[in-house]
Short mmCIF file of N, CA and C in Angstrom, two decimals:
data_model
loop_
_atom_site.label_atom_id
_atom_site.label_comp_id
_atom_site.label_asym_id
_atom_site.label_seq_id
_atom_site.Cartn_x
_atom_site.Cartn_y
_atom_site.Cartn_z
N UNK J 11 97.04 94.90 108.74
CA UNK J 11 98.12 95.03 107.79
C UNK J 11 98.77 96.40 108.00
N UNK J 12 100.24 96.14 107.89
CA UNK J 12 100.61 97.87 107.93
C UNK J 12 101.21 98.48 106.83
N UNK J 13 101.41 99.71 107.09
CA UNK J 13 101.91 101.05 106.00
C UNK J 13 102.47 100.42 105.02
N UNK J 14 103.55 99.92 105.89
CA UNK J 14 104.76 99.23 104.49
C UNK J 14 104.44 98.28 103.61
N UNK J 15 103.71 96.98 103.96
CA UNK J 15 102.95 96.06 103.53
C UNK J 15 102.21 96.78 102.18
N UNK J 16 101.33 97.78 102.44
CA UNK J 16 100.76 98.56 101.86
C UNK J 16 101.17 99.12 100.45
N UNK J 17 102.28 99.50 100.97
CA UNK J 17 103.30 100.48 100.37
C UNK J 17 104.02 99.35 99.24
N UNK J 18 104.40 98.20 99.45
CA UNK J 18 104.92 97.03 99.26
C UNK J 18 103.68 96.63 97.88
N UNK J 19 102.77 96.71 98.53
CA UNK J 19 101.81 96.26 97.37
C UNK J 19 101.31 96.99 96.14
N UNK J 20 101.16 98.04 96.47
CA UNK J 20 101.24 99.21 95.39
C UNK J 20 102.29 98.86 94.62
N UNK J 21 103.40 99.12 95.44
CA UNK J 21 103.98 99.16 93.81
C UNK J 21 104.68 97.94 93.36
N UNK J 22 104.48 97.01 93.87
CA UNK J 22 104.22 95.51 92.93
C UNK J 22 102.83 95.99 91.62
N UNK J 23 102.06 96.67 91.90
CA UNK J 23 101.14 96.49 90.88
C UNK J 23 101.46 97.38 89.94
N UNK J 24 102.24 98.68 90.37
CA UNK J 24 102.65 99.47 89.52
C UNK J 24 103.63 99.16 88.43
N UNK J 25 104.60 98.17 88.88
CA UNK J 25 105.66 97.92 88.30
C UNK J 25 105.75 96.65 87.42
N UNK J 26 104.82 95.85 88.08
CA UNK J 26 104.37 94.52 87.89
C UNK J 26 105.46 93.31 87.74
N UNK J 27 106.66 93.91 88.68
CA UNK J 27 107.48 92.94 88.56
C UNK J 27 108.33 93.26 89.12
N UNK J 28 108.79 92.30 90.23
CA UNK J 28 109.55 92.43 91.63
C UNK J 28 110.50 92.71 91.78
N UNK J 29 111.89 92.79 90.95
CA UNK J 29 113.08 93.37 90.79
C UNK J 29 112.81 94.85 90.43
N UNK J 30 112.03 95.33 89.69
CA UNK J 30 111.95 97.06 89.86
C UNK J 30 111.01 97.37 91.02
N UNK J 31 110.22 96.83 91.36
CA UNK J 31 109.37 97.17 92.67
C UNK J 31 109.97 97.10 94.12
N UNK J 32 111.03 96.07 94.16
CA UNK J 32 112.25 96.08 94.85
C UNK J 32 112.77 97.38 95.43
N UNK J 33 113.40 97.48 93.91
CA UNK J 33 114.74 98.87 93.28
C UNK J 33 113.77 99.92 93.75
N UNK J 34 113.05 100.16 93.73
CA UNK J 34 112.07 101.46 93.89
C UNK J 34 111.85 101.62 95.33
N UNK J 35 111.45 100.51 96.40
CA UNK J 35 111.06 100.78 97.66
C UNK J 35 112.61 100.58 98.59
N UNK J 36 113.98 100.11 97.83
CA UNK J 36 114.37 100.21 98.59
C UNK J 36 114.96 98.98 99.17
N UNK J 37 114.03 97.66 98.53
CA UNK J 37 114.97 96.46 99.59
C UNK J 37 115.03 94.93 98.66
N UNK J 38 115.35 94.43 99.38
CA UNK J 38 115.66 93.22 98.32
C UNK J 38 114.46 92.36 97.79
N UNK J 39 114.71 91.71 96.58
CA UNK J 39 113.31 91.50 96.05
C UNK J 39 113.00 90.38 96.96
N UNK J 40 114.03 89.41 97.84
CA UNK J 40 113.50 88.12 98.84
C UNK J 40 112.40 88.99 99.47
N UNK J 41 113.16 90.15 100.37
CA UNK J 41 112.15 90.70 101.17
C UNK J 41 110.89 91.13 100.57
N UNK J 42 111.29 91.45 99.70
CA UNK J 42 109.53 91.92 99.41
C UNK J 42 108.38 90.59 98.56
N UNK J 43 109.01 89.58 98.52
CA UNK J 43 108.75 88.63 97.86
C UNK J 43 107.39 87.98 99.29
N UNK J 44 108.57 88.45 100.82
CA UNK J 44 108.17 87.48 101.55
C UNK J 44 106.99 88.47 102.24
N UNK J 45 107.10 89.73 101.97
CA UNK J 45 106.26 90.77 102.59
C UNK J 45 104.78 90.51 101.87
N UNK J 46 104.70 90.44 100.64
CA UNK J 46 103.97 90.10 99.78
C UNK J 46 102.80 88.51 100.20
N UNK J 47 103.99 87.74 100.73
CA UNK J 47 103.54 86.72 100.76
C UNK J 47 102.74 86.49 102.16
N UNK J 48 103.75 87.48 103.25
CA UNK J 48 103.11 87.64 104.78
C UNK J 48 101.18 88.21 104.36
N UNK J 49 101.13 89.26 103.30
CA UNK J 49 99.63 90.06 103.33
C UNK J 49 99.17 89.18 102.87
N UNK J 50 99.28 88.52 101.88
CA UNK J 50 98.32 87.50 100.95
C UNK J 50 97.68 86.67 102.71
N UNK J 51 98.99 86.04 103.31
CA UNK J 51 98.71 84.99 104.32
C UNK J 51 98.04 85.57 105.50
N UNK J 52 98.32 87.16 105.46
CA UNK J 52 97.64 87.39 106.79
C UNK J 52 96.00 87.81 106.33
N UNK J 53 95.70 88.02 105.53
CA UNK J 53 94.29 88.39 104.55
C UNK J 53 93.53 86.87 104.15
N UNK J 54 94.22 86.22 103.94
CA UNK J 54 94.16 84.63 103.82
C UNK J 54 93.25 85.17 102.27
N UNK J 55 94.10 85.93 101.12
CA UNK J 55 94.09 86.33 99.73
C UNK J 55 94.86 86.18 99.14
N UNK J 56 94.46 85.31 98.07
CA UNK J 56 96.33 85.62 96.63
C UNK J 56 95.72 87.56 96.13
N UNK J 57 96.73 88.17 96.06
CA UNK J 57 96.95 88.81 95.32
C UNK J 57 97.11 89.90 94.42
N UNK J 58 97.78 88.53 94.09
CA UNK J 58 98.57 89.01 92.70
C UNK J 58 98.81 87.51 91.97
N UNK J 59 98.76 87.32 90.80
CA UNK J 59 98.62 86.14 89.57
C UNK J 59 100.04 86.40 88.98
N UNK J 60 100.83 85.58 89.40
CA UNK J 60 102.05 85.55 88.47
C UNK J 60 102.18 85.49 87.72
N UNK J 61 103.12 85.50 86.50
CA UNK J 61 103.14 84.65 85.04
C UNK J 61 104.64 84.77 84.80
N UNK J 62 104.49 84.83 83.51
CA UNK J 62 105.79 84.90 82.95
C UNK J 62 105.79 86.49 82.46
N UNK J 63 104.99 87.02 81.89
CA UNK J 63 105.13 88.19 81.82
C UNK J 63 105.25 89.62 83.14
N UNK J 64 104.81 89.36 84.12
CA UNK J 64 104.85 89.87 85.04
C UNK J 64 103.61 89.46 86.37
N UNK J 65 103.62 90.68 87.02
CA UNK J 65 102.36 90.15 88.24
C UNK J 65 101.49 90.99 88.13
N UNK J 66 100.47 90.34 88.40
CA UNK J 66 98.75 91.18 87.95
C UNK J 66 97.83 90.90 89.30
N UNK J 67 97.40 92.14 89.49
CA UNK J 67 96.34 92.11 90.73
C UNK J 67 95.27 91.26 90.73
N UNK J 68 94.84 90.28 91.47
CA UNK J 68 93.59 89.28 91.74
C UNK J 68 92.44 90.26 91.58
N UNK J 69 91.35 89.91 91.59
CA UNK J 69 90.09 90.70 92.13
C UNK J 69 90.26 91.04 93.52
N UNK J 70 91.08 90.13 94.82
CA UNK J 70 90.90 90.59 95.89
C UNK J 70 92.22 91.55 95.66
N UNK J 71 92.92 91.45 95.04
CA UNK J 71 94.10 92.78 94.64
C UNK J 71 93.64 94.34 94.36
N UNK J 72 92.58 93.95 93.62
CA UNK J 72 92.12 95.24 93.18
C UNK J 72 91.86 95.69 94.33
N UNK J 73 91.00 94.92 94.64
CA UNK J 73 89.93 95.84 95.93
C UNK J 73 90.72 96.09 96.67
N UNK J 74 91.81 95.38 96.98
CA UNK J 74 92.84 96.29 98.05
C UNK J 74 93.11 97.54 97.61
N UNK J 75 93.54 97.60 96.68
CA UNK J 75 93.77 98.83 95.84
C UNK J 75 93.37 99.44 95.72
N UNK J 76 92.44 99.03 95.95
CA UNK J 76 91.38 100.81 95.76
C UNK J 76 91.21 101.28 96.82
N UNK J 77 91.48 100.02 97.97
CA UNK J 77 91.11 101.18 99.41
C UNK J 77 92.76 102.04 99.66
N UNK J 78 93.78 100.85 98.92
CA UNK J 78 95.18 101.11 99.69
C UNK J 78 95.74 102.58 98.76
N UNK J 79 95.35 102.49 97.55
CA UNK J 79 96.39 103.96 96.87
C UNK J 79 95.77 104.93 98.10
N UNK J 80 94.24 105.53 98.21
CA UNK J 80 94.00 106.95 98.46
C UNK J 80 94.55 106.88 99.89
N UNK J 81 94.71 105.80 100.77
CA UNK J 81 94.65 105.62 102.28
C UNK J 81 96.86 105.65 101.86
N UNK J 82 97.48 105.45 100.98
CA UNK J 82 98.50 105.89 100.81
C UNK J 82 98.75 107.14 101.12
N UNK J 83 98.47 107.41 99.83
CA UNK J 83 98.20 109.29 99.20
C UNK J 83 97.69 110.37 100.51
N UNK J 84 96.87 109.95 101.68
CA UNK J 84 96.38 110.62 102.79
C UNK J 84 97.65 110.54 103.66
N UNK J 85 98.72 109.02 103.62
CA UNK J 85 99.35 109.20 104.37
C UNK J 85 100.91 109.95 104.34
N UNK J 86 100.97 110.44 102.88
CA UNK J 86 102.13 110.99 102.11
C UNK J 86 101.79 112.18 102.73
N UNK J 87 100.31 112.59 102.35
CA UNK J 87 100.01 114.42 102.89
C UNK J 87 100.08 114.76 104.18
N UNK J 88 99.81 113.51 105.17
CA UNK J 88 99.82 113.54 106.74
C UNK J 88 101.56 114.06 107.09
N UNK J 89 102.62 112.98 106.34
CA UNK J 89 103.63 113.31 106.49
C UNK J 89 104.62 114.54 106.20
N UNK J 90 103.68 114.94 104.83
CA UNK J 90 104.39 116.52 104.31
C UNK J 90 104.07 117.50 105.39
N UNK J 91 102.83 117.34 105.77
CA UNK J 91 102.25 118.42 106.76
C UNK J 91 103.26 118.50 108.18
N UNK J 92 103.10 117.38 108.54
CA UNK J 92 103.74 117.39 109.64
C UNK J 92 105.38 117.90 109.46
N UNK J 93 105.78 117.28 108.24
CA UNK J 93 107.20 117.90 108.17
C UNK J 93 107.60 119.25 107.80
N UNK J 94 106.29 119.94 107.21
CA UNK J 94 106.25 121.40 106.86
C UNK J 94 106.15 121.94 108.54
N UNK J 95 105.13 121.57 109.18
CA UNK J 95 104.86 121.89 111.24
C UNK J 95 106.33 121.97 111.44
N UNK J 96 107.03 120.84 111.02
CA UNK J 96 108.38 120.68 112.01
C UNK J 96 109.38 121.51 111.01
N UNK J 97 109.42 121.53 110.23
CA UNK J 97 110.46 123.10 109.50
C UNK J 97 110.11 124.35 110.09
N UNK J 98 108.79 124.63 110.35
CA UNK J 98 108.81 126.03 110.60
C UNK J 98 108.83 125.94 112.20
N UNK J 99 109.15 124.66 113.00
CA UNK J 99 109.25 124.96 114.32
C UNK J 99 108.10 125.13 115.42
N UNK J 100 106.66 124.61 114.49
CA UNK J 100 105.14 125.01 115.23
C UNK J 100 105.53 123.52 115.86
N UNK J 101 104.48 123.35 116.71
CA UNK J 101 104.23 122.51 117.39
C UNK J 101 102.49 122.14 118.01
N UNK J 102 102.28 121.25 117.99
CA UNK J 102 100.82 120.56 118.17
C UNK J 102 101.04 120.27 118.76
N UNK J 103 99.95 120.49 120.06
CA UNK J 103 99.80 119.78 120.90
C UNK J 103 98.46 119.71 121.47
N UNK J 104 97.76 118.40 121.97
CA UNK J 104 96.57 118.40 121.82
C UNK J 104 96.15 119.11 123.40
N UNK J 105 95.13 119.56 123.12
CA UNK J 105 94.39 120.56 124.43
C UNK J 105 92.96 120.49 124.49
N UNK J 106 92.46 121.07 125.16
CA UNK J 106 91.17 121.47 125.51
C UNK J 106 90.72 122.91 124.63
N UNK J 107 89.84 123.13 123.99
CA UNK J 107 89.49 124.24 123.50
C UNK J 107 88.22 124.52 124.10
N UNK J 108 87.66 125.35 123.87
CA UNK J 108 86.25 126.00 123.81
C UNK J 108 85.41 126.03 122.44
N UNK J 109 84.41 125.85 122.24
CA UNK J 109 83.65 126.43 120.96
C UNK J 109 82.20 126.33 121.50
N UNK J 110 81.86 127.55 120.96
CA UNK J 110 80.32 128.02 121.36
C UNK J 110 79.72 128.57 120.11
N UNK J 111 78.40 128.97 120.32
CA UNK J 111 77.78 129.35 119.06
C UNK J 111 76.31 128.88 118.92
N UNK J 112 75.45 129.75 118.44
CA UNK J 112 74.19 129.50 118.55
C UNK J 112 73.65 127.77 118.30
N UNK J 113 74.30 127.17 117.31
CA UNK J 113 74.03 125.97 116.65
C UNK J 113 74.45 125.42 117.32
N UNK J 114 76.02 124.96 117.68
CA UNK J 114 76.49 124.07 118.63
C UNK J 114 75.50 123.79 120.15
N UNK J 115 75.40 125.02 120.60
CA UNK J 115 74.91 125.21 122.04
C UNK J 115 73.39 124.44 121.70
N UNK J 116 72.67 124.51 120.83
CA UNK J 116 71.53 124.41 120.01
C UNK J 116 71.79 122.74 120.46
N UNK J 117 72.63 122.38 119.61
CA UNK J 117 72.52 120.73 119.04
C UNK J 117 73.04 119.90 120.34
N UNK J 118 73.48 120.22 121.24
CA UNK J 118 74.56 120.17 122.47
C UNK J 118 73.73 119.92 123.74
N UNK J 119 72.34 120.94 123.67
CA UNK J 119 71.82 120.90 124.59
C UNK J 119 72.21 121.98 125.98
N UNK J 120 73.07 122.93 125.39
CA UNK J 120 73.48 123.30 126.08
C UNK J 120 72.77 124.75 126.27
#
């Protein structure tokens, strides 16, 4: 399942009802109606329980939920970071380092 899917499902539960959960991410409620409907089908899970009052997380809803807010929330901070890196002009790039030290060398075998 990806980000958006993710992202898509949250806040169906937040809002509990697809015309503001829509308005909030951005796209039309078909689309997110059908995004909704792609995770249920690709998880082979309902949910979310419709009604007339709004939409309510399944038990397999929850449990998404609980893995999907913090695995959100990690990916909001991944993105600030990186966009704070790219304001100030640093740059990452992955390399080879060194690290030594009594313990390492210890546990390492080295």
């Amino acid at each position: 399942m990806d980000i958006r899917k993710l992202r898509h499902i949250v806040a169906l539960s937040q809002e509990r009802h697809f015309g503001p959960a829509a308005d909030r991410l951005g796209v039309t409620q078909s689309a997110l109606t059908r995004s909704i409907q792609a995770a249920e089908a690709e998880i082979g899970l309902r949910l979310f329980d419709r009604g007339r009052d709004g939409v309510y997380p399944t038990r397999a809803g929850e449990a998404l939920l609980a893995d999907a807010v913090p695995l959100l929330r990690q990916m909001e901070n991944l993105e600030r970071n990186m966009a704070l890196l790219s304001d100030r002009g640093l740059e990452w790039a992955p390399g080879v380092g060194q690290v030594s030290g009594r313990g390492f060398d210890h546990s390492f075998g080295v």
